[in-house]
Tab-separated table of C-alpha atoms and ligand atoms in Angstrom:
chain	number	residue	atom	x	y	z
A	1120	MET	CA	119.019	108.117	77.808
A	1121	ASP	CA	116.829	108.316	74.713
A	1122	LYS	CA	116.640	111.395	72.550
A	1123	PHE	CA	114.326	112.504	69.771
A	1124	VAL	CA	115.673	113.796	66.502
A	1125	ILE	CA	113.055	115.868	64.692
A	1126	ARG	CA	113.328	117.476	61.266
A	1127	GLY	CA	110.811	120.301	61.132
A	1128	GLY	CA	108.728	121.651	58.305
A	1129	GLU	CA	106.152	118.923	57.636
A	1130	PRO	CA	102.431	119.638	58.133
A	1131	LEU	CA	100.677	116.929	60.146
A	1132	LEU	CA	98.078	115.233	57.962
A	1133	GLY	CA	95.758	112.318	58.722
A	1134	THR	CA	94.248	110.765	61.818
A	1135	VAL	CA	95.734	110.302	65.246
A	1136	HIS	CA	94.085	108.064	67.862
A	1137	ILE	CA	94.000	109.270	71.448
A	1138	SER	CA	94.949	106.948	74.315
A	1139	GLY	CA	93.315	106.630	77.720
A	1140	ALA	CA	93.964	109.444	80.184
A	1141	LYS	CA	97.021	108.888	82.374
A	1142	ASN	CA	95.627	111.242	85.027
A	1143	ALA	CA	92.363	109.283	85.187
A	1144	ALA	CA	94.030	105.863	85.131
A	1145	LEU	CA	96.329	106.726	88.066
A	1146	PRO	CA	93.557	107.407	90.645
A	1147	CYS	CA	91.475	104.522	89.269
A	1148	MET	CA	94.410	102.169	89.883
A	1149	ALA	CA	94.719	103.531	93.432
A	1150	ALA	CA	90.972	102.918	93.922
A	1151	ALA	CA	91.618	99.179	93.530
A	1152	LEU	CA	93.236	99.360	96.984
A	1153	LEU	CA	89.765	99.911	98.461
A	1154	THR	CA	88.495	96.390	97.776
A	1155	ASP	CA	89.632	92.781	98.164
A	1156	GLN	CA	88.041	91.969	94.805
A	1157	PRO	CA	89.577	92.457	91.334
A	1158	VAL	CA	89.238	95.801	89.558
A	1159	ILE	CA	89.628	95.574	85.801
A	1160	LEU	CA	90.549	98.751	83.963
A	1161	GLU	CA	90.332	99.089	80.174
A	1162	ASN	CA	91.956	101.734	77.965
A	1163	VAL	CA	94.890	102.216	80.338
A	1164	PRO	CA	97.679	104.015	78.448
A	1165	GLN	CA	101.035	102.267	78.189
A	1166	VAL	CA	103.159	104.980	79.733
A	1167	ARG	CA	105.874	105.066	82.374
A	1168	ASP	CA	103.749	106.521	85.225
A	1169	ILE	CA	101.297	103.651	84.843
A	1170	GLN	CA	104.148	101.141	85.059
A	1171	THR	CA	105.420	102.932	88.169
A	1172	THR	CA	101.952	102.630	89.733
A	1173	ARG	CA	101.804	98.912	88.879
A	1174	ASN	CA	105.127	98.476	90.684
A	1175	LEU	CA	103.893	100.527	93.626
A	1176	LEU	CA	100.725	98.423	94.018
A	1177	ALA	CA	102.620	95.163	93.553
A	1178	ALA	CA	105.089	96.214	96.277
A	1179	MET	CA	102.118	96.532	98.660
A	1180	GLY	CA	100.973	92.994	97.925
A	1181	ALA	CA	98.549	93.554	95.030
A	1182	GLU	CA	98.366	91.104	92.142
A	1183	VAL	CA	98.663	93.246	89.047
A	1184	GLU	CA	98.103	91.723	85.637
A	1185	LEU	CA	98.623	93.391	82.308
A	1186	GLY	CA	96.517	92.207	79.353
A	1187	TYR	CA	98.455	90.903	76.377
A	1188	GLY	CA	98.066	91.046	72.614
A	1189	ARG	CA	95.051	93.115	71.630
A	1190	ALA	CA	94.131	93.506	75.314
A	1191	HIS	CA	97.391	95.223	76.228
A	1192	HIS	CA	95.516	98.294	77.428
A	1193	ARG	CA	93.799	96.273	80.147
A	1194	THR	CA	95.129	96.168	83.700
A	1195	SER	CA	93.624	93.951	86.405
A	1196	ILE	CA	94.417	94.755	89.995
A	1197	HIS	CA	93.532	92.404	92.815
A	1198	CYS	CA	94.310	93.588	96.329
A	1199	ALA	CA	93.085	90.487	98.209
A	1200	SER	CA	95.448	91.331	101.037
A	1201	LEU	CA	97.827	94.230	101.490
A	1202	ASN	CA	100.886	93.371	103.472
A	1203	SER	CA	102.772	96.641	103.179
A	1204	PRO	CA	100.627	99.819	103.018
A	1205	GLU	CA	103.557	102.044	102.146
A	1206	ALA	CA	104.749	104.248	99.243
A	1207	SER	CA	108.497	104.656	99.416
A	1208	TYR	CA	110.525	107.744	98.588
A	1209	GLU	CA	112.102	105.870	95.658
A	1210	LEU	CA	108.692	105.668	93.939
A	1211	VAL	CA	107.194	108.974	95.064
A	1212	LYS	CA	110.188	110.984	93.905
A	1213	THR	CA	109.713	109.749	90.315
A	1214	MET	CA	105.946	110.204	90.382
A	1215	ARG	CA	104.213	112.570	92.769
A	1216	ALA	CA	100.819	111.044	92.030
A	1217	SER	CA	101.933	108.107	94.230
A	1218	THR	CA	100.482	110.146	97.084
A	1219	LEU	CA	97.056	109.096	95.716
A	1220	VAL	CA	97.408	105.869	97.703
A	1221	LEU	CA	97.295	107.704	101.039
A	1222	GLY	CA	93.486	108.027	101.304
A	1223	PRO	CA	92.565	104.534	100.052
A	1224	LEU	CA	95.209	102.827	102.224
A	1225	VAL	CA	94.142	104.458	105.461
A	1226	ALA	CA	90.483	103.787	104.607
A	1227	ARG	CA	91.042	100.098	103.854
A	1228	CYS	CA	93.967	99.124	106.109
A	1229	GLY	CA	93.638	101.648	108.928
A	1230	ARG	CA	97.145	102.894	108.295
A	1231	ALA	CA	99.310	104.263	105.510
A	1232	ARG	CA	102.896	105.432	105.235
A	1233	VAL	CA	103.698	107.582	102.219
A	1234	SER	CA	106.789	109.592	101.377
A	1235	LEU	CA	106.315	113.366	101.169
A	1236	PRO	CA	106.750	114.449	97.544
A	1237	GLY	CA	108.885	117.609	97.852
A	1238	GLY	CA	109.227	119.986	94.904
A	1239	CYS	CA	109.724	119.214	91.230
A	1240	ALA	CA	110.514	120.917	87.932
A	1241	ILE	CA	107.143	122.712	87.878
A	1242	GLY	CA	107.231	124.022	91.447
A	1243	ALA	CA	106.362	123.042	95.014
A	1244	ARG	CA	104.013	120.069	95.208
A	1245	PRO	CA	102.666	120.209	98.763
A	1246	ILE	CA	100.103	117.690	100.013
A	1247	ASP	CA	98.950	119.711	103.024
A	1248	LEU	CA	95.375	119.739	101.713
A	1249	HIS	CA	95.285	115.919	101.463
A	1250	ILE	CA	96.550	115.738	105.045
A	1251	LYS	CA	94.152	118.352	106.414
A	1252	GLY	CA	91.243	116.601	104.721
A	1253	LEU	CA	92.140	113.196	106.159
A	1254	GLU	CA	92.448	114.755	109.606
A	1255	ARG	CA	88.914	116.110	109.183
A	1256	LEU	CA	87.833	112.496	108.595
A	1257	GLY	CA	89.457	111.479	111.862
A	1258	ALA	CA	92.860	110.190	110.721
A	1259	LYS	CA	95.802	110.744	113.051
A	1260	ILE	CA	98.723	112.126	111.097
A	1261	ASN	CA	102.345	111.912	112.008
A	1262	GLN	CA	105.110	113.363	109.839
A	1263	GLU	CA	108.727	112.369	110.323
A	1264	HIS	CA	111.792	111.294	108.357
A	1265	GLY	CA	110.207	112.629	105.144
A	1266	TYR	CA	107.178	110.369	105.467
A	1267	VAL	CA	103.563	111.003	106.379
A	1268	GLU	CA	101.888	108.306	108.435
A	1269	ALA	CA	98.118	108.214	108.716
A	1270	THR	CA	96.179	105.942	111.056
A	1271	ALA	CA	92.484	105.516	111.816
A	1272	ALA	CA	90.544	102.519	113.114
A	1273	ARG	CA	87.752	103.680	110.786
A	1274	LEU	CA	87.493	107.066	109.118
A	1275	LYS	CA	84.453	109.136	110.086
A	1276	GLY	CA	82.434	111.151	107.581
A	1277	GLY	CA	82.757	114.926	107.934
A	1278	GLU	CA	82.884	118.199	106.055
A	1279	VAL	CA	86.048	119.094	104.181
A	1280	VAL	CA	86.428	122.510	102.557
A	1281	PHE	CA	89.517	122.611	100.346
A	1282	ASP	CA	91.332	125.959	100.803
A	1283	LYS	CA	92.470	125.678	97.215
A	1284	ILE	CA	91.275	123.527	94.332
A	1285	THR	CA	93.400	120.395	94.094
A	1286	VAL	CA	92.876	117.562	91.612
A	1287	THR	CA	94.633	114.660	93.340
A	1288	GLY	CA	93.613	116.087	96.742
A	1289	THR	CA	89.939	115.830	95.720
A	1290	GLU	CA	90.538	112.297	94.395
A	1291	ASP	CA	92.408	111.180	97.514
A	1292	LEU	CA	89.650	112.390	99.857
A	1293	LEU	CA	86.905	111.040	97.611
A	1294	MET	CA	88.429	107.565	97.826
A	1295	ALA	CA	88.939	107.804	101.575
A	1296	ALA	CA	85.343	108.943	102.141
A	1297	THR	CA	83.806	105.937	100.336
A	1298	LEU	CA	84.638	103.630	103.275
A	1299	ALA	CA	84.171	106.202	106.054
A	1300	ASP	CA	81.443	105.856	108.649
A	1301	GLY	CA	78.641	108.276	107.703
A	1302	GLU	CA	78.348	111.097	105.187
A	1303	THR	CA	81.203	113.252	103.899
A	1304	ILE	CA	80.710	116.566	102.141
A	1305	LEU	CA	83.668	117.794	100.099
A	1306	GLU	CA	83.530	121.492	99.179
A	1307	ASN	CA	85.567	123.485	96.617
A	1308	CYS	CA	86.402	120.293	94.749
A	1309	ALA	CA	88.270	120.013	91.464
A	1310	ARG	CA	85.838	119.600	88.557
A	1311	GLU	CA	88.321	117.930	86.204
A	1312	PRO	CA	86.863	115.086	84.092
A	1313	GLU	CA	89.386	112.741	85.732
A	1314	VAL	CA	87.605	113.277	89.087
A	1315	GLY	CA	84.314	112.331	87.416
A	1316	ASP	CA	85.882	109.215	85.914
A	1317	LEU	CA	87.157	108.105	89.317
A	1318	ALA	CA	83.715	108.698	90.860
A	1319	ASP	CA	82.130	106.594	88.090
A	1320	LEU	CA	84.474	103.701	88.886
A	1321	LEU	CA	83.892	104.040	92.637
A	1322	ASN	CA	80.111	104.045	92.153
A	1323	LYS	CA	80.422	100.867	90.043
A	1324	MET	CA	82.331	99.383	93.011
A	1325	GLY	CA	79.357	100.140	95.255
A	1326	ALA	CA	80.240	103.603	96.555
A	1327	ARG	CA	77.514	106.221	96.998
A	1328	ILE	CA	78.880	109.422	95.487
A	1329	GLU	CA	76.886	112.367	94.156
A	1330	GLY	CA	78.032	115.630	92.635
A	1331	ALA	CA	81.387	114.650	91.079
A	1332	GLY	CA	82.164	117.261	88.402
A	1333	THR	CA	80.698	120.038	90.593
A	1334	PRO	CA	82.372	121.921	93.454
A	1335	THR	CA	80.396	119.949	96.076
A	1336	ILE	CA	80.674	116.185	96.293
A	1337	ARG	CA	78.603	114.143	98.773
A	1338	VAL	CA	79.704	110.654	99.750
A	1339	LYS	CA	77.675	108.266	101.878
A	1340	GLY	CA	80.186	105.854	103.369
A	1341	VAL	CA	79.691	102.100	102.922
A	1342	ALA	CA	81.218	99.189	104.867
A	1343	LYS	CA	82.706	97.422	101.857
A	1344	LEU	CA	83.390	97.982	98.167
A	1345	ASN	CA	83.301	95.368	95.394
A	1346	GLY	CA	85.341	94.753	92.279
A	1347	ALA	CA	84.312	96.368	88.986
A	1348	ARG	CA	85.215	96.733	85.333
A	1349	HIS	CA	85.750	100.257	83.992
A	1350	ARG	CA	86.938	101.974	80.811
A	1351	ILE	CA	89.238	104.983	81.331
A	1352	ILE	CA	88.220	108.239	79.583
A	1353	PRO	CA	90.314	109.580	76.672
A	1354	ASP	CA	93.324	111.744	77.475
A	1355	ARG	CA	92.259	115.378	76.963
A	1356	ILE	CA	95.828	116.645	77.373
A	1357	GLU	CA	97.194	114.312	74.700
A	1358	ALA	CA	94.294	115.415	72.466
A	1359	GLY	CA	95.018	119.096	73.229
A	1360	THR	CA	98.685	118.565	72.406
A	1361	PHE	CA	97.841	117.092	68.985
A	1362	LEU	CA	95.252	119.823	68.319
A	1363	ILE	CA	97.920	122.468	68.875
A	1364	ALA	CA	100.437	120.458	66.821
A	1365	GLY	CA	98.003	120.261	63.898
A	1366	ALA	CA	97.359	124.008	64.087
A	1367	MET	CA	101.022	125.011	64.377
A	1368	THR	CA	102.291	122.877	61.529
A	1369	GLY	CA	99.604	124.136	59.140
A	1370	GLY	CA	98.260	120.612	59.048
A	1371	ASP	CA	94.884	118.948	58.662
A	1372	LEU	CA	94.608	116.534	61.541
A	1373	ASN	CA	91.738	114.437	62.778
A	1374	ILE	CA	92.013	113.789	66.513
A	1375	ALA	CA	90.005	110.579	66.929
A	1376	GLY	CA	88.704	108.860	70.044
A	1377	CYS	CA	88.659	111.960	72.221
A	1378	ASP	CA	85.897	113.748	74.127
A	1379	PRO	CA	85.435	117.229	72.592
A	1380	THR	CA	83.436	118.363	75.639
A	1381	HIS	CA	86.645	118.042	77.696
A	1382	LEU	CA	88.542	120.199	75.199
A	1383	GLN	CA	86.332	123.281	75.063
A	1384	ALA	CA	88.882	125.715	76.537
A	1385	VAL	CA	91.642	124.650	74.135
A	1386	ILE	CA	89.282	124.631	71.147
A	1387	SER	CA	87.916	128.120	72.030
A	1388	LYS	CA	91.452	129.482	72.316
A	1389	LEU	CA	92.330	128.018	68.921
A	1390	HIS	CA	89.232	129.698	67.438
A	1391	GLU	CA	90.276	132.989	69.080
A	1392	VAL	CA	93.659	132.898	67.335
A	1393	GLY	CA	92.000	132.037	64.022
A	1394	VAL	CA	92.460	128.273	63.737
A	1395	LYS	CA	89.479	126.322	62.416
A	1396	THR	CA	88.279	123.113	64.070
A	1397	ARG	CA	85.279	120.880	63.545
A	1398	SER	CA	83.996	118.510	66.253
A	1399	ASN	CA	82.068	115.420	65.259
A	1400	GLY	CA	81.054	112.877	67.891
A	1401	ASP	CA	84.273	111.631	69.446
A	1402	SER	CA	86.682	113.400	67.119
A	1403	VAL	CA	87.918	116.900	66.390
A	1404	ARG	CA	89.435	117.958	63.088
A	1405	VAL	CA	91.888	120.837	63.185
A	1406	MET	CA	92.668	122.770	60.021
A	1407	GLY	CA	95.755	124.910	60.311
A	1408	ASP	CA	95.777	126.313	56.796
A	1409	ASN	CA	95.488	130.003	57.834
A	1410	PRO	CA	98.038	132.272	59.451
A	1411	PHE	CA	96.958	132.767	63.049
A	1412	SER	CA	97.165	135.659	65.462
A	1413	ALA	CA	98.311	136.160	69.062
A	1414	ALA	CA	95.969	135.818	72.047
A	1415	ASP	CA	96.444	136.147	75.777
A	1416	MET	CA	95.794	133.074	77.848
A	1417	GLY	CA	95.692	132.299	81.576
A	1418	THR	CA	95.672	128.756	82.930
A	1419	GLU	CA	92.821	127.795	85.229
A	1420	GLU	CA	91.261	124.781	86.839
A	1421	PHE	CA	88.782	122.874	84.654
A	1422	PRO	CA	86.782	124.029	82.734
A	1423	GLY	CA	89.439	126.724	82.171
A	1424	PHE	CA	92.521	126.387	79.978
A	1425	PRO	CA	94.593	123.500	81.425
A	1426	THR	CA	98.047	124.173	82.837
A	1427	ASP	CA	99.048	120.881	81.200
A	1428	CYS	CA	98.600	122.524	77.764
A	1429	GLN	CA	100.300	125.837	78.666
A	1430	ALA	CA	103.732	124.827	77.359
A	1431	GLN	CA	102.245	123.651	74.063
A	1432	PHE	CA	100.339	126.963	73.745
A	1433	ILE	CA	103.586	128.909	74.195
A	1434	ALA	CA	105.068	126.935	71.298
A	1435	LEU	CA	102.031	127.943	69.218
A	1436	ALA	CA	102.333	131.577	70.318
A	1437	THR	CA	105.873	131.796	68.911
A	1438	GLN	CA	104.269	131.211	65.490
A	1439	ALA	CA	101.348	133.651	65.946
A	1440	GLU	CA	101.295	137.184	64.509
A	1441	GLY	CA	101.590	139.615	67.459
A	1442	THR	CA	102.240	139.471	71.183
A	1443	SER	CA	100.638	136.915	73.503
A	1444	ILE	CA	100.727	137.206	77.280
A	1445	ILE	CA	100.463	133.817	78.924
A	1446	THR	CA	99.829	133.633	82.652
A	1447	GLU	CA	100.441	130.454	84.634
A	1448	ASN	CA	98.029	130.519	87.550
A	1449	ILE	CA	98.331	126.941	88.858
A	1450	PHE	CA	102.050	126.239	89.312
A	1451	GLU	CA	104.698	128.814	90.183
A	1452	ASN	CA	107.587	127.545	88.090
A	1453	ARG	CA	106.266	126.119	84.893
A	1454	PHE	CA	108.199	127.988	82.189
A	1455	MET	CA	111.395	125.934	81.794
A	1456	HIS	CA	110.376	125.033	78.213
A	1457	ALA	CA	110.219	128.740	77.294
A	1458	LEU	CA	113.934	129.135	77.984
A	1459	GLU	CA	114.686	126.225	75.654
A	1460	MET	CA	112.431	127.762	72.989
A	1461	VAL	CA	114.415	131.003	73.279
A	1462	ARG	CA	117.480	128.952	72.349
A	1463	MET	CA	115.570	127.934	69.214
A	1464	GLY	CA	114.930	131.582	68.314
A	1465	GLY	CA	111.672	132.253	70.164
A	1466	ASN	CA	111.187	135.794	71.464
A	1467	ILE	CA	109.901	135.034	74.978
A	1468	LYS	CA	110.337	137.038	78.154
A	1469	ILE	CA	109.421	135.596	81.540
A	1470	GLU	CA	108.168	138.016	84.201
A	1471	GLY	CA	107.150	136.075	87.298
A	1472	ARG	CA	104.067	134.075	86.402
A	1473	ARG	CA	103.773	135.671	82.945
A	1474	ALA	CA	105.417	134.745	79.670
A	1475	ILE	CA	105.399	137.455	77.005
A	1476	VAL	CA	105.713	135.852	73.607
A	1477	ARG	CA	106.372	138.025	70.567
A	1478	GLY	CA	105.578	136.305	67.281
A	1479	LYS	CA	106.003	135.362	64.675
A	1480	THR	CA	109.612	134.208	64.881
A	1481	PRO	CA	111.173	131.532	62.733
A	1482	LEU	CA	112.493	128.751	64.968
A	1483	SER	CA	115.801	127.126	64.202
A	1484	ALA	CA	116.802	123.638	65.241
A	1485	ALA	CA	119.002	123.271	68.320
A	1486	ALA	CA	119.927	120.744	70.959
A	1487	VAL	CA	117.394	121.203	73.767
A	1488	LEU	CA	116.650	119.616	77.117
A	1489	ALA	CA	113.247	118.378	78.275
A	1490	SER	CA	112.604	119.324	81.908
A	1491	ASP	CA	109.195	117.770	82.576
A	1492	LEU	CA	106.427	115.907	80.839
A	1493	ARG	CA	104.502	118.763	79.210
A	1494	ALA	CA	107.670	120.805	78.634
A	1495	SER	CA	108.977	117.937	76.511
A	1496	ALA	CA	105.770	117.876	74.495
A	1497	SER	CA	106.065	121.596	73.789
A	1498	LEU	CA	109.645	121.184	72.589
A	1499	VAL	CA	108.485	118.467	70.207
A	1500	LEU	CA	105.913	120.936	68.815
A	1501	ALA	CA	108.517	123.684	68.466
A	1502	ALA	CA	110.837	121.230	66.684
A	1503	LEU	CA	108.066	120.289	64.235
A	1504	VAL	CA	108.120	123.850	62.833
A	1505	ALA	CA	111.849	124.545	63.253
A	1506	ASP	CA	114.275	124.816	60.413
A	1507	GLY	CA	116.640	121.813	60.553
A	1508	GLU	CA	117.151	118.912	62.953
A	1509	THR	CA	116.340	119.449	66.619
A	1510	ILE	CA	117.684	117.008	69.177
A	1511	ILE	CA	115.581	116.736	72.330
A	1512	ASP	CA	117.399	115.172	75.241
A	1513	ARG	CA	115.832	113.438	78.283
A	1514	VAL	CA	112.713	112.252	76.512
A	1515	TYR	CA	112.094	109.857	79.407
A	1516	HIS	CA	109.973	112.735	80.680
A	1517	ILE	CA	107.657	112.432	77.686
A	1518	ASP	CA	107.456	108.654	78.098
A	1519	ARG	CA	105.906	109.237	81.531
A	1520	GLY	CA	102.671	110.423	79.974
A	1521	TYR	CA	102.488	110.140	76.165
A	1522	GLU	CA	101.989	106.718	74.637
A	1523	ARG	CA	104.226	106.062	71.574
A	1524	ILE	CA	104.215	109.755	70.707
A	1525	GLU	CA	106.909	109.418	68.060
A	1526	GLU	CA	105.026	106.619	66.276
A	1527	LYS	CA	101.770	108.577	66.383
A	1528	LEU	CA	103.531	111.646	64.967
A	1529	LYS	CA	105.336	109.627	62.302
A	1530	ASP	CA	102.008	108.148	61.151
A	1531	VAL	CA	100.734	111.660	60.362
A	1532	GLY	CA	103.823	112.797	58.505
A	1533	ALA	CA	106.298	114.085	61.095
A	1534	GLN	CA	109.971	113.342	60.620
A	1535	ILE	CA	110.892	112.104	64.064
A	1536	LYS	CA	113.061	109.299	65.327
A	1537	ARG	CA	114.084	108.027	68.729
A	1538	ILE	CA	117.728	107.333	69.298
A	1539	GLY	CA	119.570	105.867	72.266
A	1540	GLU	CA	122.638	107.370	73.886
A	1541	MET	CA	124.721	108.644	70.957
A	1542	PHE	CA	128.049	108.227	72.692
A	1543	PRO	CA	127.622	105.473	75.263
A	1544	LYS	CA	129.855	106.150	78.252
A	1545	LYS	CA	131.717	102.805	77.947
A	1546	ALA	CA	132.764	103.459	74.362
A	1547	VAL	CA	134.140	106.885	75.290
A	1548	ALA	CA	135.991	105.454	78.301
A	1549	ALA	CA	137.542	102.704	76.151
A	1550	LYS	CA	139.278	105.226	73.879
B	1104	EPU	N1	98.354	122.415	96.259
B	1104	EPU	C1	98.561	122.785	97.571
B	1104	EPU	N2	98.384	121.842	98.556
B	1104	EPU	C2	97.992	120.559	98.264
B	1104	EPU	C3	97.776	120.205	96.922
B	1104	EPU	C4	97.965	121.147	95.942
B	1104	EPU	O1	98.922	123.923	97.856
B	1104	EPU	O2	97.849	119.767	99.202
B	1104	EPU	C5	98.544	123.415	95.189
B	1104	EPU	C6	99.649	123.043	94.207
B	1104	EPU	O3	100.906	123.451	94.675
B	1104	EPU	C7	99.220	123.773	92.959
B	1104	EPU	C8	97.698	123.713	93.024
B	1104	EPU	O4	97.374	123.438	94.392
B	1104	EPU	O5	99.626	125.090	93.012
B	1104	EPU	C9	97.041	122.682	92.165
B	1104	EPU	O6	97.670	121.430	92.325
B	1104	EPU	P1	96.885	120.069	92.205
B	1104	EPU	O7	96.872	119.388	93.543
B	1104	EPU	O8	95.585	120.266	91.543
B	1104	EPU	O9	97.856	119.244	91.253
B	1104	EPU	P2	98.059	117.694	91.313
B	1104	EPU	O10	96.798	117.051	91.745
B	1104	EPU	O11	99.306	117.379	92.027
B	1104	EPU	C10	97.198	117.159	88.899
B	1104	EPU	C11	97.764	116.513	87.675
B	1104	EPU	C12	98.819	117.434	87.064
B	1104	EPU	C13	98.146	118.765	86.707
B	1104	EPU	C14	97.498	119.371	87.966
B	1104	EPU	C15	96.722	120.628	87.692
B	1104	EPU	C16	97.562	114.169	88.164
B	1104	EPU	C17	98.215	112.871	88.474
B	1104	EPU	N3	98.339	115.231	88.034
B	1104	EPU	O12	98.302	117.350	89.786
B	1104	EPU	O13	99.277	116.817	85.875
B	1104	EPU	O14	99.084	119.666	86.194
B	1104	EPU	O15	96.600	118.401	88.552
B	1104	EPU	O16	95.722	120.395	86.770
B	1104	EPU	O17	96.364	114.226	88.002
B	1104	EPU	C18	100.839	116.252	84.199
B	1104	EPU	O18	100.067	115.354	83.826
B	1104	EPU	O19	101.839	116.622	83.530
B	1104	EPU	C19	100.588	116.934	85.470
B	1104	EPU	C20	101.526	117.621	86.107
């Protein structure tokens, strides 16, 4: 298992280029299931979850081609025929977003069999809202042996009101509704930019969707969708992570190739604590040359502060003057990183859904364990300001969603290296 070794203390200086958004690419790849023609996606990040999705689609009978050389961010998906409309437990357990295939499969093939995701390191990950929504569109649902099976000769348009805002739930139903008979109205939808990106792709494929990016989305079902070519939007969470990294390390970092309009909540919070930023077209410069102060923060659905940047904000709060109260409103168990930061010297108390962070505390290097994707990113940030060499174990979590993060960090002055297993099991056994 790979580890990162990070020597803290260097300000990040220079320009970092943002990759395509993993959480937009995943539903767009699933959307290729809706047509027998090729869908060509550009700006797809080279991260583990994308590879898992390629494997998932290939296992169903899709031809999946990865561009090479300078086109290595292109993925073509051709689902001419789908012989096995199923997502197995083996794949779903490593990536819960695999459930995104449920809606498109039942819409295109009339049946789908997808493993139930169960919980994970950030809390329960139910898909009851996906299931309820599909039932509203006429699918028959059967749950047994840890799998959900959906069948429908043809889905029928209807009204779906989500009890709670769900990002992949909105995306799943949006895809299903494109091929349904008649009009579907989705209410209380997620407004995340990734939903808008998916709707843009679907409309290019011939779907008739209006209102993506608002709480109400209307879809007029069509009989067939076509292939399309689409460029994935920039990853706002990767951009937010680097913005916070630039601020924390006292750096001067230009975050290039991002969409500042998707980053407003993070940028406003940075301004509130006293960090200066300047947006210019598709880049944001962060100048971390001032001491900064504490601020309370609560995660919310878009356009609020993203839960996927909460862990990184806690790392920042350990370096702020004063006490910050951080409330996690989306997931019930998303503070594992805080306990690791305490081992590095952070003064953080967890009370239910709140983390109380008292700054400013010097952080000292330690051996720490990454528990999920964004938790790993926050430990990297903490290590960048810690005194000494931090070793972060289980960085496979970070590889799920950040493309070449250590190379990007190295290019702007961080001292970071990736190492393999330090004491391979065989060598120890041979002694
Ligand atoms: N929820 C339900 N029932 C459902 C679906 C969701 O109760 O059927 C609850 C969840 O338990 C949670 C809340 O609704 O409390 C919101 O969950 P949501 O469905 O929006 O999360 P998701 O779609 O599974 C996506 C991202 C996550 C991100 C969340 C919140 C993808 C592939 N994943 O997950 O990203 O944290 O939205 O913004 O888009 C990450 O990239 O690290 C990541 C975890």
